[in-house]
Coordinates of N, CA and C in Angstrom, one line a residue:
Chain C
X1276 N 227.7 69.9 133.4 CA 228.1 69.0 134.3 C 228.6 68.6 134.9
X1277 N 228.5 67.2 135.8 CA 228.2 66.6 136.4 C 229.7 66.5 137.6
X1278 N 229.2 67.3 139.0 CA 230.1 66.9 139.5 C 229.7 65.7 140.4
X1279 N 231.1 65.4 140.7 CA 231.1 64.6 141.6 C 231.6 64.3 143.1
X1280 N 231.1 63.8 143.9 CA 231.8 63.9 145.3 C 231.9 62.9 146.2
X1281 N 233.3 62.6 147.0 CA 233.4 61.3 147.3 C 233.5 61.9 148.7
X1282 N 233.1 60.8 149.9 CA 233.7 60.8 151.1 C 233.5 59.8 152.2
X1283 N 234.2 59.8 152.7 CA 235.6 60.4 153.2 C 236.7 60.7 152.3
X1284 N 237.4 61.5 152.1 CA 238.5 61.6 151.3 C 240.0 60.6 151.6
X1285 N 239.6 59.8 152.6 CA 240.9 59.6 153.2 C 240.1 58.9 154.3
X1286 N 240.5 57.2 154.8 CA 240.3 56.3 155.1 C 240.9 54.9 156.2
X1287 N 240.9 55.4 157.9 CA 242.1 54.6 157.8 C 240.9 53.7 158.9
X1288 N 241.1 52.3 159.1 CA 240.4 51.4 159.5 C 241.1 50.2 160.0
X1289 N 240.7 49.8 160.8 CA 241.0 48.3 161.7 C 240.5 47.1 161.0
X1290 N 241.4 45.9 160.7 CA 241.3 45.1 160.2 C 239.8 44.2 161.2
X1291 N 238.5 44.0 159.8 CA 237.1 43.5 160.7 C 236.4 44.7 159.9
X1292 N 236.8 45.9 160.8 CA 235.7 47.1 160.5 C 234.8 46.7 159.4
X1293 N 233.6 47.5 159.1 CA 232.4 47.8 158.1 C 233.3 48.7 157.4
X1294 N 233.4 49.6 156.8 CA 233.4 50.7 155.5 C 232.4 50.8 154.8
X1295 N 232.2 52.1 154.7 CA 231.5 52.6 154.0 C 231.8 54.2 153.2
X1296 N 232.0 54.0 151.7 CA 232.4 55.3 151.4 C 231.4 55.6 150.5
X1297 N 230.6 57.0 150.6 CA 230.3 57.7 149.9 C 230.3 58.3 148.6
X1298 N 229.1 58.8 147.8 CA 229.7 59.3 146.4 C 228.0 59.6 145.9
X1299 N 228.1 61.4 146.0 CA 226.9 62.0 145.3 C 227.4 63.3 143.8
X1300 N 226.5 62.9 143.1 CA 226.7 63.7 141.5 C 226.0 64.3 141.7
X1301 N 225.5 65.5 141.4 CA 225.1 66.6 140.7 C 224.0 67.4 139.5
X1302 N 224.0 65.5 138.6 CA 223.7 65.6 137.7 C 222.9 64.3 136.9
X1303 N 221.7 63.9 137.0 CA 221.7 63.1 136.5 C 221.9 61.9 135.4
X1304 N 222.6 60.8 135.7 CA 223.0 59.8 135.1 C 222.5 58.8 134.3
X1305 N 223.0 57.5 133.5 CA 222.4 56.3 133.3 C 223.3 55.9 134.0
X1306 N 223.9 55.2 134.4 CA 225.1 55.2 135.2 C 226.1 55.2 136.5
X1307 N 226.3 54.7 137.8 CA 227.7 55.2 138.0 C 228.7 53.8 138.7
X1308 N 229.3 53.5 138.4 CA 230.9 52.6 138.5 C 231.7 52.6 139.9
X1309 N 231.9 52.2 140.7 CA 232.8 51.7 141.8 C 234.1 51.1 141.3
X1310 N 234.9 51.5 141.4 CA 236.8 51.6 140.1 C 237.7 51.1 141.5
X1311 N 238.5 49.7 141.8 CA 239.8 50.5 143.0 C 241.0 50.3 142.1
X1312 N 241.6 51.4 143.1 CA 242.6 51.4 142.0 C 243.9 51.3 142.8
X1313 N 244.8 50.1 143.1 CA 245.8 49.8 143.6 C 247.2 50.5 143.6
X1314 N 248.1 50.7 144.8 CA 249.1 51.9 144.7 C 250.3 51.7 143.2
X1315 N 249.6 50.5 142.1 CA 250.9 50.5 141.3 C 249.8 51.4 140.1
X1316 N 248.2 52.1 140.0 CA 247.9 52.8 139.1 C 247.3 51.9 138.3
X1317 N 247.1 50.5 138.4 CA 245.6 50.0 137.4 C 244.5 50.3 138.2
X1318 N 243.2 50.5 137.5 CA 241.8 50.8 137.7 C 241.6 49.2 137.4
X1319 N 240.8 49.2 138.5 CA 239.8 47.8 137.9 C 238.0 47.9 138.4
X1320 N 237.2 47.5 137.6 CA 236.0 48.4 137.7 C 235.1 47.2 139.0
X1321 N 234.2 47.6 139.7 CA 234.2 47.0 141.0 C 232.8 46.7 140.5
X1322 N 232.0 47.5 140.3 CA 230.2 47.6 140.0 C 230.2 48.4 139.1
X1323 N 229.2 48.3 138.9 CA 228.5 49.7 137.6 C 226.7 49.6 138.2
X1324 N 226.3 50.4 138.0 CA 224.7 50.6 138.7 C 224.2 51.3 138.2
X1325 N 223.0 51.0 137.7 CA 221.9 52.0 137.7 C 220.3 52.1 138.2
X1326 N 220.5 51.4 139.1 CA 219.7 51.3 140.5 C 220.2 50.0 140.9
X1327 N 219.3 50.3 142.3 CA 218.8 49.8 143.5 C 220.6 48.6 144.2
X1328 N 221.0 47.5 143.9 CA 222.0 47.7 144.8 C 222.7 46.3 144.2
X1329 N 224.1 46.3 144.7 CA 224.8 45.0 143.8 C 226.2 44.6 145.4
X1330 N 226.1 43.2 144.9 CA 226.5 42.3 145.9 C 227.9 41.4 144.9
X1331 N 228.8 41.5 145.8 CA 230.2 40.6 145.0 C 231.2 40.2 146.3
X1332 N 230.8 39.1 146.9 CA 231.7 39.0 148.4 C 231.7 39.8 149.1
X1333 N 232.6 40.5 149.0 CA 232.6 41.6 150.7 C 232.0 42.9 150.1
X1334 N 231.5 42.8 149.4 CA 231.8 44.6 148.5 C 229.9 44.7 148.4
X1335 N 229.5 46.1 148.4 CA 227.9 46.1 148.4 C 228.4 47.5 147.6
X1336 N 227.0 47.7 146.8 CA 226.8 48.8 146.3 C 225.6 49.2 146.4
X1337 N 225.1 50.4 146.7 CA 223.8 50.5 146.7 C 223.7 52.0 146.3
X1338 N 222.8 52.6 145.1 CA 222.3 54.0 144.6 C 221.2 54.1 145.0
X1339 N 220.5 55.5 145.3 CA 219.4 56.2 145.2 C 219.6 56.7 144.2
X1340 N 218.8 56.8 143.1 CA 218.5 57.8 142.0 C 217.9 59.0 142.1
X1341 N 217.0 58.9 143.3 CA 216.4 60.2 143.3 C 216.9 61.3 143.7
X1342 N 218.0 61.1 144.8 CA 218.9 61.5 145.8 C 219.9 61.9 145.0
X1343 N 220.5 61.5 143.9 CA 221.5 61.1 143.4 C 223.1 60.6 144.4
X1344 N 222.8 59.2 145.3 CA 223.9 59.1 145.8 C 224.0 57.6 145.6
X1345 N 225.3 57.3 146.1 CA 225.6 55.8 146.0 C 226.4 55.9 147.2
X1346 N 226.6 54.3 147.9 CA 227.2 54.3 148.7 C 228.5 53.0 148.0
X1347 N 229.2 52.7 148.7 CA 229.7 51.4 148.4 C 230.5 50.8 150.2
X1348 N 230.0 49.9 150.6 CA 230.6 49.0 151.7 C 231.7 48.0 151.3
X1349 N 232.2 47.5 152.7 CA 232.9 46.3 152.7 C 233.3 46.1 154.0
X1350 N 233.4 44.9 154.2 CA 232.0 44.2 155.4 C 233.5 43.1 155.0
X1351 N 233.6 42.9 156.9 CA 234.3 42.1 157.5 C 236.0 42.5 157.0
X1352 N 236.2 44.1 156.7 CA 237.1 44.9 156.2 C 239.3 44.0 156.4
X1353 N 239.8 44.0 155.4 CA 241.2 43.2 155.5 C 242.2 43.7 154.8
X1354 N 243.4 43.8 155.0 CA 244.3 44.9 154.1 C 244.3 44.8 153.4
X1355 N 243.9 43.3 152.5 CA 243.8 43.7 150.8 C 243.4 44.6 150.3
X1356 N 242.1 45.0 151.3 CA 241.5 45.6 151.0 C 242.0 47.2 150.9
X1357 N 242.8 46.9 150.9 CA 243.6 48.9 151.1 C 243.8 49.4 149.9
X1358 N 243.8 50.0 149.7 CA 243.3 51.1 147.6 C 242.4 52.4 147.7
X1359 N 242.5 52.9 146.3 CA 242.1 53.8 146.4 C 240.5 53.3 145.6
X1360 N 239.5 54.0 146.7 CA 238.2 53.7 145.9 C 237.4 55.0 144.9
X1361 N 237.3 54.6 143.7 CA 236.7 56.1 142.7 C 234.9 55.5 142.3
X1362 N 234.3 56.8 142.3 CA 233.5 56.8 141.8 C 233.2 57.4 140.7
X1363 N 232.6 56.7 139.6 CA 233.0 57.4 138.1 C 230.9 57.9 137.5
X1364 N 230.9 58.7 136.8 CA 229.1 58.6 136.4 C 229.2 58.8 135.1
X1365 N 228.0 58.5 134.6 CA 228.3 58.0 133.3 C 226.6 58.7 133.0
X1366 N 227.0 60.2 132.4 CA 225.8 60.5 132.1 C 224.6 60.1 130.9
X1367 N 225.5 59.2 129.9 CA 224.7 58.3 128.5 C 225.1 58.6 127.3
X1368 N 225.1 58.3 126.8 CA 225.6 58.5 125.0 C 227.6 57.6 124.8
X1369 N 228.1 58.7 124.4 CA 229.7 57.7 124.4 C 229.9 58.8 124.7
X1370 N 229.6 60.0 126.0 CA 230.6 60.6 126.7 C 231.5 59.5 127.5
X1371 N 232.9 60.0 128.1 CA 233.6 59.3 128.9 C 232.5 59.2 130.5
X1372 N 233.7 58.9 130.9 CA 232.8 58.7 132.4 C 233.3 60.3 133.6
X1373 N 232.6 60.5 134.3 CA 233.4 61.7 135.2 C 233.8 61.0 135.9
X1374 N 235.2 60.9 136.6 CA 235.5 60.5 137.7 C 235.2 61.7 138.9
X1375 N 235.3 60.7 140.5 CA 235.2 61.6 141.8 C 236.9 62.0 142.3
X1376 N 237.0 62.3 142.6 CA 238.9 62.2 143.6 C 239.4 61.0 144.4
X1377 N 238.1 60.1 144.6 CA 239.0 59.2 145.2 C 238.6 59.2 146.7
X1378 N 238.6 58.1 147.1 CA 238.5 57.8 148.8 C 240.1 56.8 149.1
X1379 N 241.0 57.0 149.4 CA 242.2 55.9 150.1 C 242.4 55.8 151.4
X1380 N 241.7 54.4 150.8 CA 241.4 53.1 152.5 C 242.4 52.7 152.8
X1381 N 242.9 52.7 154.2 CA 243.8 52.0 155.0 C 243.1 50.9 155.9
X1382 N 243.4 49.6 155.5 CA 242.7 48.6 156.4 C 244.8 47.9 157.5
X1383 N 244.5 48.7 158.9 CA 245.6 48.1 159.3 C 245.2 46.4 160.2
X1384 N 245.6 46.1 160.1 CA 245.4 44.4 160.5 C 245.3 44.5 162.3
Chain Q
X157 N 240.2 35.7 131.4 CA 239.3 36.7 132.0 C 239.8 38.0 130.3
X158 N 239.0 38.7 129.9 CA 240.1 39.2 128.4 C 240.4 40.4 129.4
X159 N 241.3 40.8 128.6 CA 242.3 42.1 129.5 C 242.2 43.2 128.2
X160 N 242.4 44.2 128.8 CA 242.8 45.3 127.5 C 244.5 45.6 128.2
X161 N 245.4 45.2 127.6 CA 246.9 45.3 127.4 C 246.8 46.7 126.8
X162 N 247.7 48.0 127.1 CA 248.3 48.8 126.8 C 250.1 49.2 127.1
X163 N 250.5 49.7 126.3 CA 252.0 49.6 125.9 C 252.7 50.7 125.8
X164 N 253.8 51.2 125.7 CA 255.2 50.6 127.3 C 254.4 50.7 129.0
X165 N 254.2 50.2 129.4 CA 253.8 51.0 130.7 C 254.7 51.6 131.2
X166 N 256.2 52.7 130.9 CA 256.5 53.7 131.3 C 256.8 54.5 129.7
X167 N 256.8 55.5 129.8 CA 257.6 56.0 128.5 C 258.1 57.7 129.5
X168 N 259.6 57.5 128.7 CA 260.1 59.2 129.3 C 261.0 59.6 127.5
X169 N 260.0 60.5 127.7 CA 260.2 61.5 126.0 C 260.7 63.1 126.2
X170 N 261.2 63.8 126.0 CA 261.6 64.9 125.5 C 260.8 65.7 125.4
X171 N 260.6 66.5 125.8 CA 259.6 67.8 125.8 C 259.9 68.1 124.4
X172 N 258.6 68.1 123.7 CA 258.8 68.8 122.3 C 258.4 67.4 121.4
X173 N 258.5 66.3 121.8 CA 259.1 64.9 121.0 C 257.7 64.7 121.0
X174 N 257.4 63.5 120.3 CA 255.7 62.5 120.2 C 256.0 61.4 120.3
X175 N 254.8 61.0 121.0 CA 254.3 60.2 121.4 C 253.9 59.3 121.6
X176 N 253.2 58.3 120.9 CA 252.4 57.4 120.7 C 252.3 56.1 121.8
X177 N 250.8 56.1 122.6 CA 250.4 54.9 123.2 C 249.3 54.2 122.8
X178 N 249.9 53.4 123.2 CA 249.4 51.4 122.3 C 248.4 51.1 123.1
X179 N 247.4 51.0 123.1 CA 246.6 50.0 123.3 C 245.6 48.7 122.9
X180 N 245.6 47.4 123.0 CA 245.0 46.8 122.6 C 243.5 46.6 123.2
X181 N 242.2 47.0 122.7 CA 241.3 46.4 123.7 C 240.8 45.5 123.8
X182 N 239.4 44.6 123.9 CA 239.1 43.4 124.3 C 238.1 43.2 122.8
X183 N 238.9 42.1 122.2 CA 238.1 41.8 120.6 C 236.8 41.8 120.6
X184 N 236.2 42.0 121.3 CA 234.2 41.8 120.6 C 233.9 43.7 121.5
X185 N 234.8 43.8 122.2 CA 234.2 45.3 122.8 C 234.0 46.1 120.8
X186 N 233.3 47.3 121.3 CA 232.8 48.9 120.4 C 233.1 49.6 120.9
X187 N 233.5 50.2 122.1 CA 234.0 51.6 122.6 C 235.2 51.4 122.5
X188 N 235.9 52.6 122.6 CA 237.0 52.8 123.2 C 237.3 54.2 123.7
X189 N 238.3 54.4 124.6 CA 238.3 55.6 125.6 C 239.3 56.0 126.0
X190 N 240.2 56.7 126.1 CA 241.6 57.1 126.6 C 241.2 57.7 128.0
X191 N 241.7 57.8 129.3 CA 241.4 59.3 130.4 C 243.0 59.3 130.5
X192 N 243.1 60.2 131.5 CA 244.5 60.3 131.7 C 244.5 60.6 133.7
X193 N 245.6 60.6 133.9 CA 245.5 60.8 135.2 C 246.7 61.5 135.7
X194 N 246.9 63.2 136.0 CA 248.1 63.5 136.8 C 247.8 63.6 138.3
X195 N 248.9 63.2 138.3 CA 249.9 62.6 139.6 C 249.0 63.0 140.9
X196 N 248.3 62.1 141.6 CA 247.9 63.4 142.8 C 246.1 63.7 142.1
X197 N 245.8 63.8 141.5 CA 244.9 64.6 141.3 C 243.8 63.3 140.5
X198 N 241.9 63.7 139.8 CA 241.9 62.9 139.4 C 241.7 62.1 138.2
X199 N 240.8 61.2 137.8 CA 240.7 60.2 136.2 C 240.0 61.9 135.7
X200 N 240.6 61.9 134.6 CA 240.2 62.6 133.5 C 239.8 61.9 131.9
X201 N 238.4 62.7 131.8 CA 238.2 61.8 130.2 C 238.7 62.3 129.0
X202 N 239.3 61.8 127.9 CA 240.1 62.1 127.2 C 238.7 62.4 125.5
X203 N 238.6 61.3 125.8 CA 238.4 60.9 124.3 C 237.6 59.6 124.2
X204 N 237.0 59.3 123.7 CA 236.0 58.3 122.9 C 235.5 58.2 121.7
X205 N 235.6 56.6 121.1 CA 236.2 56.5 119.9 C 235.1 55.3 119.8
X206 N 233.8 55.3 118.2 CA 233.6 54.1 118.2 C 233.1 54.5 116.2
X207 N 233.1 53.4 116.1 CA 233.2 53.0 114.4 C 234.3 53.7 113.4
X208 N 235.5 54.1 114.5 CA 236.8 54.4 113.4 C 236.5 55.8 113.6
X209 N 236.2 56.6 114.3 CA 235.6 58.0 114.6 C 235.6 58.2 115.6
X210 N 235.8 59.2 116.2 CA 235.6 60.4 118.0 C 234.5 60.4 118.1
X211 N 233.9 59.9 119.1 CA 232.6 60.3 119.4 C 232.2 61.6 120.3
X212 N 233.2 61.7 121.0 CA 232.9 62.9 121.8 C 234.7 62.9 122.8
X213 N 234.9 64.3 122.7 CA 236.1 64.5 123.2 C 235.9 65.7 124.5
X214 N 236.7 65.7 125.6 CA 236.8 66.8 126.5 C 237.8 68.0 126.0
X215 N 237.6 68.8 126.6 CA 238.3 70.0 125.8 C 240.3 70.1 126.4
X216 N 239.9 68.7 127.1 CA 241.6 68.8 127.2 C 242.7 68.3 125.7
X217 N 241.3 67.6 125.0 CA 242.1 66.6 123.7 C 242.2 68.2 122.8
X218 N 242.7 68.5 123.1 CA 243.1 69.6 121.9 C 244.2 69.1 120.8
X219 N 244.5 69.8 120.0 CA 244.7 69.4 118.5 C 246.3 68.8 118.3
X220 N 247.0 69.0 119.8 CA 248.0 68.3 119.8 C 248.1 66.5 120.1
X221 N 246.5 66.2 120.6 CA 246.4 65.0 120.4 C 245.7 64.3 119.6
X222 N 245.9 62.9 119.4 CA 244.7 62.2 118.1 C 244.9 60.4 118.8
X223 N 243.8 60.2 117.9 CA 243.5 58.8 118.4 C 243.3 58.3 116.6
X224 N 243.7 56.9 116.6 CA 243.5 56.1 115.5 C 243.3 54.5 116.0
X225 N 242.8 53.8 115.2 CA 242.1 52.7 114.7 C 243.1 51.7 113.8
X226 N 244.6 51.4 114.1 CA 245.2 51.6 112.7 C 244.8 50.2 112.1
X227 N 245.0 49.3 112.4 CA 245.0 47.7 111.9 C 244.1 46.9 112.8
X228 N 242.9 47.4 113.5 CA 241.4 46.4 113.4 C 241.5 46.3 114.7
X229 N 243.1 46.0 115.3 CA 243.2 45.5 117.3 C 243.8 46.4 117.7
X230 N 245.1 47.6 117.5 CA 245.0 48.3 118.1 C 244.5 49.9 118.4
X231 N 244.8 50.0 119.6 CA 244.0 51.7 119.4 C 244.9 52.4 120.1
X232 N 245.5 53.8 119.4 CA 246.7 54.3 119.8 C 246.0 55.9 120.6
X233 N 246.9 56.3 120.9 CA 247.0 57.5 121.5 C 248.2 58.5 120.8
X234 N 248.4 59.0 120.3 CA 249.6 60.0 119.7 C 249.3 61.7 120.5
X235 N 250.1 62.2 121.3 CA 250.3 63.3 121.7 C 251.8 64.1 120.8
X236 N 251.1 64.9 120.4 CA 252.7 65.8 119.5 C 253.1 67.1 120.0
X237 N 254.1 67.0 120.0 CA 255.2 67.9 120.8 C 254.3 68.2 122.0
X238 N 255.0 66.8 122.8 CA 254.6 66.7 124.0 C 255.3 68.2 124.8
X239 N 254.8 68.9 126.2 CA 254.6 69.5 126.8 C 255.0 68.9 128.8
X240 N 255.4 69.5 129.1 CA 255.8 69.1 130.9 C 254.9 69.1 131.3
X241 N 253.9 69.4 131.1 CA 251.9 69.1 132.1 C 251.4 67.8 130.7
X242 N 252.0 67.2 130.3 CA 251.7 65.8 129.3 C 251.9 64.5 130.1
X243 N 252.8 65.3 131.2 CA 253.2 63.5 131.8 C 252.1 63.6 133.0
X244 N 251.6 62.5 133.3 CA 250.2 61.9 133.0 C 250.5 60.4 133.6
X245 N 249.8 59.4 133.9 CA 249.5 57.8 134.0 C 248.2 58.1 132.8
X246 N 248.6 57.4 131.4 CA 247.2 57.4 130.6 C 246.7 56.2 130.6
X247 N 245.4 56.4 130.4 CA 244.5 54.6 130.7 C 243.8 54.5 130.1
X248 N 243.5 53.1 129.0 CA 243.3 52.9 127.6 C 241.9 52.1 128.7
X249 N 240.7 52.2 128.0 CA 239.2 51.6 128.2 C 238.7 51.2 127.0
X250 N 237.7 50.1 127.5 CA 236.5 49.8 126.2 C 234.9 49.4 126.8
X251 N 234.7 49.0 126.0 CA 233.4 48.8 126.6 C 232.6 48.1 125.5
X252 N 231.6 47.0 125.7 CA 230.7 46.9 124.5 C 229.5 47.4 123.9
X253 N 229.3 48.0 124.7 CA 228.0 49.3 124.5 C 228.5 50.6 125.7
X254 N 227.9 51.7 125.0 CA 227.9 52.6 125.9 C 226.9 53.1 126.7
X255 N 225.8 52.0 127.0 CA 224.8 52.1 127.7 C 224.7 51.8 129.0
X256 N 224.0 52.2 130.1 CA 224.4 51.4 130.8 C 224.3 50.1 131.4
X257 N 224.1 49.1 130.3 CA 223.8 47.8 130.8 C 225.5 47.4 130.5
X258 N 226.7 47.6 130.2 CA 227.5 47.0 129.7 C 228.9 48.3 130.7
X259 N 229.4 47.7 131.4 CA 230.5 47.4 132.2 C 231.7 48.0 131.2
X260 N 232.2 49.1 132.1 CA 233.6 49.4 131.5 C 235.8 48.4 131.9
X261 N 236.5 47.7 130.6 CA 237.2 47.1 131.3 C 238.7 48.1 131.0
X262 N 239.4 48.5 131.9 CA 240.5 49.3 132.0 C 241.7 48.4 131.5
X263 N 242.9 49.4 131.0 CA 243.8 48.5 130.9 C 245.0 49.4 132.2
X264 N 246.4 48.7 132.1 CA 247.0 48.9 133.6 C 247.4 49.9 133.4
X265 N 247.1 50.6 132.7 CA 248.0 52.1 132.4 C 249.6 52.6 131.5
X266 N 249.9 53.8 130.8 CA 251.3 53.9 130.6 C 251.7 55.0 131.7
X267 N 252.9 55.0 132.3 CA 253.1 56.3 132.8 C 253.8 56.9 132.3
X268 N 253.6 58.5 131.3 CA 254.4 59.1 130.4 C 254.7 60.1 131.6
X269 N 256.4 60.2 131.3 CA 257.0 60.9 132.0 C 258.0 62.1 131.0
X270 N 257.3 63.5 130.5 CA 258.0 64.3 129.7 C 259.0 64.8 131.0
X271 N 260.5 65.1 129.9 CA 261.6 65.8 130.9 C 261.6 67.2 130.1

């Protein structure tokens, strides 16, 4: 069974700061997902990665398959980025995702 | 952009009652999933469904739970004889394929409260 660990659990930063959230997992995967969950509860998919790096706007996600590690970066952070960011991994096949506990990010104006 | 639609958004039920949570996945998606999130805890996989049958299920998904795709568009999760500990947010998700080439689309969730 895959163990997914995220750090930090909580992060408070000032608007404009560069944010990094880390995710590590214990067993090889076919894909890693970064998800965003707002206070209302809905989950939005940000990235799906199986190798390398992806960028979307101010968000950048990287993965190192050998080290079983991924990072999510937010450049020029803004209060609207405040949310819980969740890392989840897919072991392949029709198995569902295994989720981390999430990182609760607060960006203060 | 296509959405996964879940109804109802909130459901309150008496302990021991049966509930049905409904989901309309994206029309060209082939894989469907139910997840749950107990308040303050991480999201947990319940079941995946493909070609009108269960593909995988977790240990949480016991005989109390069942899934169905009754009419080719809806995907339902039934919980028989609800317990207090079934109170959680239930998310439906769908994907075109289970491979790493396709992402998931999640619904906005149904918050189930068992009293």
